[in-house]
Amino acid sequence: MSASPNGRPLAVVTGASTGIGLELARLCARNGFDLVVAADEPQIRNAAEELRALGARVDAVEVDLATREGVAALCEALHGRPVEALLANAGRGLGQAFLDQDFDAARRVVDTNITGTIEVIHRIGRDMRAAGRGHILLTGSIAGFMPGAFQAVYNGTKSFIDSFAFALRNELKDTGVTVSCLMPGPTDTEFFRRAGLMDTAMGQGPKDDAAAVAKAGFDAMMSGRGDVVSGWKNKLATTLAAITPSGLLAEQHRKIAEPGTKG
Protein backbone atom coordinates (compact mmCIF):
# COMPACT_ATOMS: atom_id res chain seq x y z
CA MET A 1 0.00 0.00 0.00
CA SER A 2 1.04 3.58 -0.60
CA ALA A 3 1.73 5.09 2.79
CA SER A 4 1.52 8.39 4.62
CA PRO A 5 4.64 9.60 6.45
CA ASN A 6 3.55 7.59 9.51
CA GLY A 7 3.37 4.40 7.45
CA ARG A 8 -0.43 4.24 7.15
CA PRO A 9 -2.14 4.37 3.74
CA LEU A 10 -4.39 7.34 3.02
CA ALA A 11 -8.08 7.16 2.18
CA VAL A 12 -10.27 10.02 0.97
CA VAL A 13 -13.96 9.79 1.85
CA THR A 14 -16.46 12.33 0.55
CA GLY A 15 -19.87 12.87 2.10
CA ALA A 16 -18.39 11.54 5.33
CA SER A 17 -20.27 13.57 7.95
CA THR A 18 -23.20 11.16 8.34
CA GLY A 19 -24.77 8.01 6.96
CA ILE A 20 -23.01 5.63 4.61
CA GLY A 21 -20.05 8.00 4.18
CA LEU A 22 -19.35 8.15 7.91
CA GLU A 23 -19.64 4.38 8.16
CA LEU A 24 -17.18 3.99 5.28
CA ALA A 25 -14.76 6.35 7.02
CA ARG A 26 -15.08 4.33 10.24
CA LEU A 27 -14.21 1.17 8.34
CA CYS A 28 -11.17 2.85 6.81
CA ALA A 29 -9.96 4.01 10.22
CA ARG A 30 -10.46 0.57 11.75
CA ASN A 31 -8.56 -1.04 8.88
CA GLY A 32 -5.39 1.00 9.17
CA PHE A 33 -6.03 4.04 6.96
CA ASP A 34 -5.39 7.67 7.69
CA LEU A 35 -8.14 9.88 6.33
CA VAL A 36 -9.07 13.03 4.54
CA VAL A 37 -12.82 13.39 5.00
CA ALA A 38 -15.03 15.94 3.29
CA ALA A 39 -18.60 17.20 3.53
CA ASP A 40 -20.49 20.43 2.99
CA GLU A 41 -21.50 20.89 6.62
CA PRO A 42 -19.72 21.66 9.92
CA GLN A 43 -20.65 18.22 11.24
CA ILE A 44 -17.66 16.84 9.34
CA ARG A 45 -15.44 18.16 12.14
CA ASN A 46 -17.37 16.17 14.74
CA ALA A 47 -17.02 13.10 12.56
CA ALA A 48 -13.27 13.70 12.32
CA GLU A 49 -12.93 13.76 16.11
CA GLU A 50 -14.68 10.42 16.35
CA LEU A 51 -12.47 8.94 13.64
CA ARG A 52 -9.32 10.14 15.37
CA ALA A 53 -10.43 8.21 18.45
CA LEU A 54 -10.18 5.07 16.29
CA GLY A 55 -6.45 5.69 15.84
CA ALA A 56 -6.41 7.42 12.47
CA ARG A 57 -4.81 10.70 11.53
CA VAL A 58 -7.74 12.66 10.10
CA ASP A 59 -7.95 15.90 8.16
CA ALA A 60 -11.48 17.29 7.82
CA VAL A 61 -12.41 19.55 4.91
CA GLU A 62 -15.72 21.41 4.86
CA VAL A 63 -16.28 21.98 1.14
CA ASP A 64 -19.09 22.00 -1.39
CA LEU A 65 -18.11 19.44 -3.98
CA ALA A 66 -20.82 20.77 -6.30
CA THR A 67 -18.31 23.53 -7.09
CA ARG A 68 -14.92 23.41 -8.77
CA GLU A 69 -13.55 25.48 -5.89
CA GLY A 70 -14.69 22.81 -3.45
CA VAL A 71 -13.04 20.04 -5.44
CA ALA A 72 -9.81 22.07 -5.64
CA ALA A 73 -9.85 22.67 -1.86
CA LEU A 74 -10.25 18.94 -1.21
CA CYS A 75 -7.33 18.08 -3.47
CA GLU A 76 -5.18 20.79 -1.89
CA ALA A 77 -5.83 19.21 1.52
CA LEU A 78 -3.96 16.12 0.35
CA HIS A 79 -0.69 18.11 0.33
CA GLY A 80 0.70 15.81 -2.35
CA ARG A 81 0.21 12.63 -0.33
CA PRO A 82 -0.52 9.47 -2.35
CA VAL A 83 -4.08 8.21 -2.03
CA GLU A 84 -4.59 4.48 -1.68
CA ALA A 85 -8.38 4.55 -1.57
CA LEU A 86 -10.90 7.09 -2.85
CA LEU A 87 -14.45 6.56 -1.60
CA ALA A 88 -16.57 8.94 -3.67
CA ASN A 89 -19.75 8.91 -1.63
CA ALA A 90 -20.96 12.53 -1.62
CA GLY A 91 -24.50 12.76 -2.92
CA ARG A 92 -27.68 14.76 -2.73
CA GLY A 93 -31.33 13.87 -3.30
CA LEU A 94 -34.43 15.85 -4.20
CA GLY A 95 -38.07 14.83 -4.14
CA GLN A 96 -41.18 16.33 -5.81
CA ALA A 97 -42.16 16.47 -9.45
CA PHE A 98 -39.41 17.88 -11.65
CA LEU A 99 -41.37 20.91 -12.86
CA ASP A 100 -42.26 21.77 -9.26
CA GLN A 101 -38.64 21.69 -8.09
CA ASP A 102 -36.49 24.77 -7.74
CA PHE A 103 -34.13 24.44 -10.69
CA ASP A 104 -31.10 25.65 -8.72
CA ALA A 105 -31.73 22.83 -6.26
CA ALA A 106 -32.10 20.32 -9.08
CA ARG A 107 -28.91 21.53 -10.71
CA ARG A 108 -27.06 21.18 -7.41
CA VAL A 109 -28.06 17.51 -7.31
CA VAL A 110 -26.43 17.07 -10.73
CA ASP A 111 -23.37 19.11 -9.79
CA THR A 112 -22.86 17.12 -6.57
CA ASN A 113 -23.73 13.63 -7.71
CA ILE A 114 -22.12 13.77 -11.15
CA THR A 115 -19.90 16.75 -11.91
CA GLY A 116 -18.15 17.02 -8.56
CA THR A 117 -17.84 13.26 -8.21
CA ILE A 118 -16.19 12.68 -11.56
CA GLU A 119 -13.86 15.67 -11.16
CA VAL A 120 -12.58 14.33 -7.83
CA ILE A 121 -12.07 10.93 -9.45
CA HIS A 122 -10.36 12.51 -12.47
CA ARG A 123 -7.89 14.42 -10.33
CA ILE A 124 -7.06 11.72 -7.80
CA GLY A 125 -7.45 8.82 -10.22
CA ARG A 126 -4.74 10.17 -12.51
CA ASP A 127 -2.23 10.01 -9.67
CA MET A 128 -3.37 6.50 -8.79
CA ARG A 129 -2.90 5.37 -12.38
CA ALA A 130 0.57 6.91 -12.48
CA ALA A 131 1.47 5.06 -9.27
CA GLY A 132 0.03 1.80 -10.62
CA ARG A 133 -2.17 1.13 -7.61
CA GLY A 134 -5.25 2.22 -5.71
CA HIS A 135 -8.91 1.57 -5.06
CA ILE A 136 -11.87 3.71 -6.11
CA LEU A 137 -15.36 3.15 -4.69
CA LEU A 138 -18.34 5.07 -6.03
CA THR A 139 -21.66 5.12 -4.19
CA GLY A 140 -24.26 4.56 -6.86
CA SER A 141 -27.76 3.27 -6.13
CA ILE A 142 -30.32 0.73 -7.22
CA ALA A 143 -32.28 3.90 -8.09
CA GLY A 144 -30.10 4.05 -11.18
CA PHE A 145 -31.91 1.00 -12.55
CA MET A 146 -35.34 2.64 -12.73
CA PRO A 147 -36.92 5.86 -14.01
CA GLY A 148 -37.56 7.80 -10.82
CA ALA A 149 -40.92 9.50 -11.12
CA PHE A 150 -40.93 12.27 -8.48
CA GLN A 151 -37.19 11.76 -8.12
CA ALA A 152 -36.34 12.12 -11.79
CA VAL A 153 -33.11 14.08 -11.45
CA TYR A 154 -31.73 12.01 -8.57
CA ASN A 155 -32.38 8.65 -10.23
CA GLY A 156 -30.91 10.00 -13.46
CA THR A 157 -27.70 10.97 -11.70
CA LYS A 158 -27.40 7.53 -10.12
CA SER A 159 -27.95 5.87 -13.48
CA PHE A 160 -24.98 7.91 -14.71
CA ILE A 161 -22.81 6.90 -11.75
CA ASP A 162 -23.66 3.20 -12.03
CA SER A 163 -22.77 3.25 -15.75
CA PHE A 164 -19.70 5.44 -15.32
CA ALA A 165 -18.24 3.14 -12.66
CA PHE A 166 -18.32 0.11 -14.95
CA ALA A 167 -16.86 2.06 -17.86
CA LEU A 168 -14.02 3.43 -15.73
CA ARG A 169 -13.36 -0.01 -14.29
CA ASN A 170 -12.88 -1.37 -17.79
CA GLU A 171 -10.56 1.49 -18.78
CA LEU A 172 -8.37 0.89 -15.73
CA LYS A 173 -8.41 -2.92 -15.75
CA ASP A 174 -4.69 -3.26 -16.57
CA THR A 175 -3.38 -0.38 -14.44
CA GLY A 176 -3.41 -1.72 -10.88
CA VAL A 177 -6.30 0.62 -9.98
CA THR A 178 -9.60 -1.06 -9.12
CA VAL A 179 -13.03 0.55 -9.46
CA SER A 180 -16.05 -0.67 -7.49
CA CYS A 181 -19.63 0.57 -7.31
CA LEU A 182 -21.78 0.27 -4.19
CA MET A 183 -25.47 0.23 -5.13
CA PRO A 184 -27.61 0.42 -2.01
CA GLY A 185 -31.36 0.59 -1.76
CA PRO A 186 -33.23 2.77 0.76
CA THR A 187 -30.88 3.14 3.73
CA ASP A 188 -31.45 4.54 7.20
CA THR A 189 -29.69 7.91 6.83
CA GLU A 190 -30.55 11.60 6.71
CA PHE A 191 -31.07 11.34 2.94
CA PHE A 192 -34.87 11.17 2.96
CA ARG A 193 -35.36 14.09 5.31
CA ARG A 194 -32.90 16.26 3.43
CA ALA A 195 -34.45 15.35 0.08
CA GLY A 196 -37.96 16.26 1.24
CA LEU A 197 -39.22 12.68 0.95
CA MET A 198 -40.71 12.15 4.41
CA ASP A 199 -44.26 12.50 3.05
CA THR A 200 -43.79 9.48 0.79
CA ALA A 201 -44.11 5.73 1.10
CA MET A 202 -40.39 5.49 0.36
CA GLY A 203 -39.50 7.94 3.11
CA GLN A 204 -41.61 6.10 5.67
CA GLY A 205 -40.80 2.57 4.54
CA PRO A 206 -38.26 0.04 5.87
CA LYS A 207 -34.60 0.80 5.30
CA ASP A 208 -31.28 -0.97 5.43
CA ASP A 209 -28.69 -0.37 8.12
CA ALA A 210 -26.05 2.12 6.98
CA ALA A 211 -23.20 0.25 8.68
CA ALA A 212 -24.10 -3.00 6.92
CA VAL A 213 -24.37 -1.23 3.56
CA ALA A 214 -20.99 0.44 4.05
CA LYS A 215 -19.38 -2.87 5.04
CA ALA A 216 -20.57 -4.47 1.82
CA GLY A 217 -19.09 -1.58 -0.18
CA PHE A 218 -15.81 -1.48 1.70
CA ASP A 219 -15.28 -5.22 1.34
CA ALA A 220 -16.03 -5.04 -2.40
CA MET A 221 -13.55 -2.18 -2.80
CA MET A 222 -10.76 -3.90 -0.92
CA SER A 223 -11.23 -7.16 -2.82
CA GLY A 224 -11.45 -5.34 -6.16
CA ARG A 225 -14.96 -6.49 -7.02
CA GLY A 226 -16.78 -4.45 -9.64
CA ASP A 227 -20.11 -3.95 -7.92
CA VAL A 228 -22.18 -4.81 -4.92
CA VAL A 229 -25.93 -4.48 -4.42
CA SER A 230 -26.49 -4.62 -0.66
CA GLY A 231 -29.38 -6.72 0.63
CA TRP A 232 -31.31 -9.55 -1.02
CA LYS A 233 -34.43 -7.43 -1.58
CA ASN A 234 -32.36 -4.91 -3.49
CA LYS A 235 -30.73 -7.66 -5.53
CA LEU A 236 -34.19 -8.93 -6.43
CA ALA A 237 -35.34 -5.40 -7.33
CA THR A 238 -32.43 -4.86 -9.72
CA THR A 239 -33.01 -8.24 -11.35
CA LEU A 240 -36.68 -7.46 -11.93
CA ALA A 241 -35.87 -3.95 -13.15
CA ALA A 242 -33.76 -5.42 -15.93
CA ILE A 243 -36.78 -7.19 -17.45
CA THR A 244 -39.56 -4.71 -16.62
CA PRO A 245 -40.66 -2.07 -19.17
CA SER A 246 -39.48 1.43 -18.28
CA GLY A 247 -43.00 2.85 -18.26
CA LEU A 248 -44.10 0.32 -15.67
CA LEU A 249 -41.00 0.98 -13.57
CA ALA A 250 -41.77 4.71 -13.59
CA GLU A 251 -45.35 4.04 -12.47
CA GLN A 252 -44.13 1.76 -9.68
CA HIS A 253 -41.69 4.42 -8.54
CA ARG A 254 -44.46 7.02 -8.56
CA LYS A 255 -46.40 4.94 -6.03
CA ILE A 256 -43.60 5.19 -3.47
CA ALA A 257 -42.12 8.62 -4.23
CA GLU A 258 -45.10 10.87 -5.00
CA PRO A 259 -45.85 13.30 -2.15
CA GLY A 260 -48.74 12.15 0.01
CA THR A 261 -48.14 8.42 -0.52
CA LYS A 262 -46.92 7.68 2.98
CA GLY A 263 -50.28 6.19 3.81
Coordinates of C-alpha atoms in Angstrom, one line a residue:
M1 CA 0.0 0.0 0.0
S2 CA 1.0 3.6 -0.6
A3 CA 1.7 5.1 2.8
S4 CA 1.5 8.4 4.6
P5 CA 4.6 9.6 6.5
N6 CA 3.6 7.6 9.5
G7 CA 3.4 4.4 7.5
R8 CA -0.4 4.2 7.1
P9 CA -2.1 4.4 3.7
L10 CA -4.4 7.3 3.0
A11 CA -8.1 7.2 2.2
V12 CA -10.3 10.0 1.0
V13 CA -14.0 9.8 1.8
T14 CA -16.5 12.3 0.5
G15 CA -19.9 12.9 2.1
A16 CA -18.4 11.5 5.3
S17 CA -20.3 13.6 8.0
T18 CA -23.2 11.2 8.3
G19 CA -24.8 8.0 7.0
I20 CA -23.0 5.6 4.6
G21 CA -20.1 8.0 4.2
L22 CA -19.3 8.2 7.9
E23 CA -19.6 4.4 8.2
L24 CA -17.2 4.0 5.3
A25 CA -14.8 6.3 7.0
R26 CA -15.1 4.3 10.2
L27 CA -14.2 1.2 8.3
C28 CA -11.2 2.9 6.8
A29 CA -10.0 4.0 10.2
R30 CA -10.5 0.6 11.7
N31 CA -8.6 -1.0 8.9
G32 CA -5.4 1.0 9.2
F33 CA -6.0 4.0 7.0
D34 CA -5.4 7.7 7.7
L35 CA -8.1 9.9 6.3
V36 CA -9.1 13.0 4.5
V37 CA -12.8 13.4 5.0
A38 CA -15.0 15.9 3.3
A39 CA -18.6 17.2 3.5
D40 CA -20.5 20.4 3.0
E41 CA -21.5 20.9 6.6
P42 CA -19.7 21.7 9.9
Q43 CA -20.6 18.2 11.2
I44 CA -17.7 16.8 9.3
R45 CA -15.4 18.2 12.1
N46 CA -17.4 16.2 14.7
A47 CA -17.0 13.1 12.6
A48 CA -13.3 13.7 12.3
E49 CA -12.9 13.8 16.1
E50 CA -14.7 10.4 16.3
L51 CA -12.5 8.9 13.6
R52 CA -9.3 10.1 15.4
A53 CA -10.4 8.2 18.4
L54 CA -10.2 5.1 16.3
G55 CA -6.5 5.7 15.8
A56 CA -6.4 7.4 12.5
R57 CA -4.8 10.7 11.5
V58 CA -7.7 12.7 10.1
D59 CA -8.0 15.9 8.2
A60 CA -11.5 17.3 7.8
V61 CA -12.4 19.6 4.9
E62 CA -15.7 21.4 4.9
V63 CA -16.3 22.0 1.1
D64 CA -19.1 22.0 -1.4
L65 CA -18.1 19.4 -4.0
A66 CA -20.8 20.8 -6.3
T67 CA -18.3 23.5 -7.1
R68 CA -14.9 23.4 -8.8
E69 CA -13.6 25.5 -5.9
G70 CA -14.7 22.8 -3.4
V71 CA -13.0 20.0 -5.4
A72 CA -9.8 22.1 -5.6
A73 CA -9.8 22.7 -1.9
L74 CA -10.3 18.9 -1.2
C75 CA -7.3 18.1 -3.5
E76 CA -5.2 20.8 -1.9
A77 CA -5.8 19.2 1.5
L78 CA -4.0 16.1 0.4
H79 CA -0.7 18.1 0.3
G80 CA 0.7 15.8 -2.4
R81 CA 0.2 12.6 -0.3
P82 CA -0.5 9.5 -2.3
V83 CA -4.1 8.2 -2.0
E84 CA -4.6 4.5 -1.7
A85 CA -8.4 4.6 -1.6
L86 CA -10.9 7.1 -2.8
L87 CA -14.5 6.6 -1.6
A88 CA -16.6 8.9 -3.7
N89 CA -19.7 8.9 -1.6
A90 CA -21.0 12.5 -1.6
G91 CA -24.5 12.8 -2.9
R92 CA -27.7 14.8 -2.7
G93 CA -31.3 13.9 -3.3
L94 CA -34.4 15.9 -4.2
G95 CA -38.1 14.8 -4.1
Q96 CA -41.2 16.3 -5.8
A97 CA -42.2 16.5 -9.5
F98 CA -39.4 17.9 -11.6
L99 CA -41.4 20.9 -12.9
D100 CA -42.3 21.8 -9.3
Q101 CA -38.6 21.7 -8.1
D102 CA -36.5 24.8 -7.7
F103 CA -34.1 24.4 -10.7
D104 CA -31.1 25.6 -8.7
A105 CA -31.7 22.8 -6.3
A106 CA -32.1 20.3 -9.1
R107 CA -28.9 21.5 -10.7
R108 CA -27.1 21.2 -7.4
V109 CA -28.1 17.5 -7.3
V110 CA -26.4 17.1 -10.7
D111 CA -23.4 19.1 -9.8
T112 CA -22.9 17.1 -6.6
N113 CA -23.7 13.6 -7.7
I114 CA -22.1 13.8 -11.2
T115 CA -19.9 16.7 -11.9
G116 CA -18.1 17.0 -8.6
T117 CA -17.8 13.3 -8.2
I118 CA -16.2 12.7 -11.6
E119 CA -13.9 15.7 -11.2
V120 CA -12.6 14.3 -7.8
I121 CA -12.1 10.9 -9.4
H122 CA -10.4 12.5 -12.5
R123 CA -7.9 14.4 -10.3
I124 CA -7.1 11.7 -7.8
G125 CA -7.4 8.8 -10.2
R126 CA -4.7 10.2 -12.5
D127 CA -2.2 10.0 -9.7
M128 CA -3.4 6.5 -8.8
R129 CA -2.9 5.4 -12.4
A130 CA 0.6 6.9 -12.5
A131 CA 1.5 5.1 -9.3
G132 CA 0.0 1.8 -10.6
R133 CA -2.2 1.1 -7.6
G134 CA -5.2 2.2 -5.7
H135 CA -8.9 1.6 -5.1
I136 CA -11.9 3.7 -6.1
L137 CA -15.4 3.2 -4.7
L138 CA -18.3 5.1 -6.0
T139 CA -21.7 5.1 -4.2
G140 CA -24.3 4.6 -6.9
S141 CA -27.8 3.3 -6.1
I142 CA -30.3 0.7 -7.2
A143 CA -32.3 3.9 -8.1
G144 CA -30.1 4.0 -11.2
F145 CA -31.9 1.0 -12.5
M146 CA -35.3 2.6 -12.7
P147 CA -36.9 5.9 -14.0
G148 CA -37.6 7.8 -10.8
A149 CA -40.9 9.5 -11.1
F150 CA -40.9 12.3 -8.5
Q151 CA -37.2 11.8 -8.1
A152 CA -36.3 12.1 -11.8
V153 CA -33.1 14.1 -11.4
Y154 CA -31.7 12.0 -8.6
N155 CA -32.4 8.7 -10.2
G156 CA -30.9 10.0 -13.5
T157 CA -27.7 11.0 -11.7
K158 CA -27.4 7.5 -10.1
S159 CA -27.9 5.9 -13.5
F160 CA -25.0 7.9 -14.7
I161 CA -22.8 6.9 -11.8
D162 CA -23.7 3.2 -12.0
S163 CA -22.8 3.3 -15.7
F164 CA -19.7 5.4 -15.3
A165 CA -18.2 3.1 -12.7
F166 CA -18.3 0.1 -15.0
A167 CA -16.9 2.1 -17.9
L168 CA -14.0 3.4 -15.7
R169 CA -13.4 0.0 -14.3
N170 CA -12.9 -1.4 -17.8
E171 CA -10.6 1.5 -18.8
L172 CA -8.4 0.9 -15.7
K173 CA -8.4 -2.9 -15.8
D174 CA -4.7 -3.3 -16.6
T175 CA -3.4 -0.4 -14.4
G176 CA -3.4 -1.7 -10.9
V177 CA -6.3 0.6 -10.0
T178 CA -9.6 -1.1 -9.1
V179 CA -13.0 0.6 -9.5
S180 CA -16.0 -0.7 -7.5
C181 CA -19.6 0.6 -7.3
L182 CA -21.8 0.3 -4.2
M183 CA -25.5 0.2 -5.1
P184 CA -27.6 0.4 -2.0
G185 CA -31.4 0.6 -1.8
P186 CA -33.2 2.8 0.8
T187 CA -30.9 3.1 3.7
D188 CA -31.4 4.5 7.2
T189 CA -29.7 7.9 6.8
E190 CA -30.5 11.6 6.7
F191 CA -31.1 11.3 2.9
F192 CA -34.9 11.2 3.0
R193 CA -35.4 14.1 5.3
R194 CA -32.9 16.3 3.4
A195 CA -34.5 15.3 0.1
G196 CA -38.0 16.3 1.2
L197 CA -39.2 12.7 1.0
M198 CA -40.7 12.2 4.4
D199 CA -44.3 12.5 3.1
T200 CA -43.8 9.5 0.8
A201 CA -44.1 5.7 1.1
M202 CA -40.4 5.5 0.4
G203 CA -39.5 7.9 3.1
Q204 CA -41.6 6.1 5.7
G205 CA -40.8 2.6 4.5
P206 CA -38.3 0.0 5.9
K207 CA -34.6 0.8 5.3
D208 CA -31.3 -1.0 5.4
D209 CA -28.7 -0.4 8.1
A210 CA -26.0 2.1 7.0
A211 CA -23.2 0.2 8.7
A212 CA -24.1 -3.0 6.9
V213 CA -24.4 -1.2 3.6
A214 CA -21.0 0.4 4.1
K215 CA -19.4 -2.9 5.0
A216 CA -20.6 -4.5 1.8
G217 CA -19.1 -1.6 -0.2
F218 CA -15.8 -1.5 1.7
D219 CA -15.3 -5.2 1.3
A220 CA -16.0 -5.0 -2.4
M221 CA -13.5 -2.2 -2.8
M222 CA -10.8 -3.9 -0.9
S223 CA -11.2 -7.2 -2.8
G224 CA -11.4 -5.3 -6.2
R225 CA -15.0 -6.5 -7.0
G226 CA -16.8 -4.4 -9.6
D227 CA -20.1 -3.9 -7.9
V228 CA -22.2 -4.8 -4.9
V229 CA -25.9 -4.5 -4.4
S230 CA -26.5 -4.6 -0.7
G231 CA -29.4 -6.7 0.6
W232 CA -31.3 -9.6 -1.0
K233 CA -34.4 -7.4 -1.6
N234 CA -32.4 -4.9 -3.5
K235 CA -30.7 -7.7 -5.5
L236 CA -34.2 -8.9 -6.4
A237 CA -35.3 -5.4 -7.3
T238 CA -32.4 -4.9 -9.7
T239 CA -33.0 -8.2 -11.4
L240 CA -36.7 -7.5 -11.9
A241 CA -35.9 -3.9 -13.2
A242 CA -33.8 -5.4 -15.9
I243 CA -36.8 -7.2 -17.4
T244 CA -39.6 -4.7 -16.6
P245 CA -40.7 -2.1 -19.2
S246 CA -39.5 1.4 -18.3
G247 CA -43.0 2.9 -18.3
L248 CA -44.1 0.3 -15.7
L249 CA -41.0 1.0 -13.6
A250 CA -41.8 4.7 -13.6
E251 CA -45.3 4.0 -12.5
Q252 CA -44.1 1.8 -9.7
H253 CA -41.7 4.4 -8.5
R254 CA -44.5 7.0 -8.6
K255 CA -46.4 4.9 -6.0
I256 CA -43.6 5.2 -3.5
A257 CA -42.1 8.6 -4.2
E258 CA -45.1 10.9 -5.0
P259 CA -45.8 13.3 -2.1
G260 CA -48.7 12.2 0.0
T261 CA -48.1 8.4 -0.5
K262 CA -46.9 7.7 3.0
G263 CA -50.3 6.2 3.8

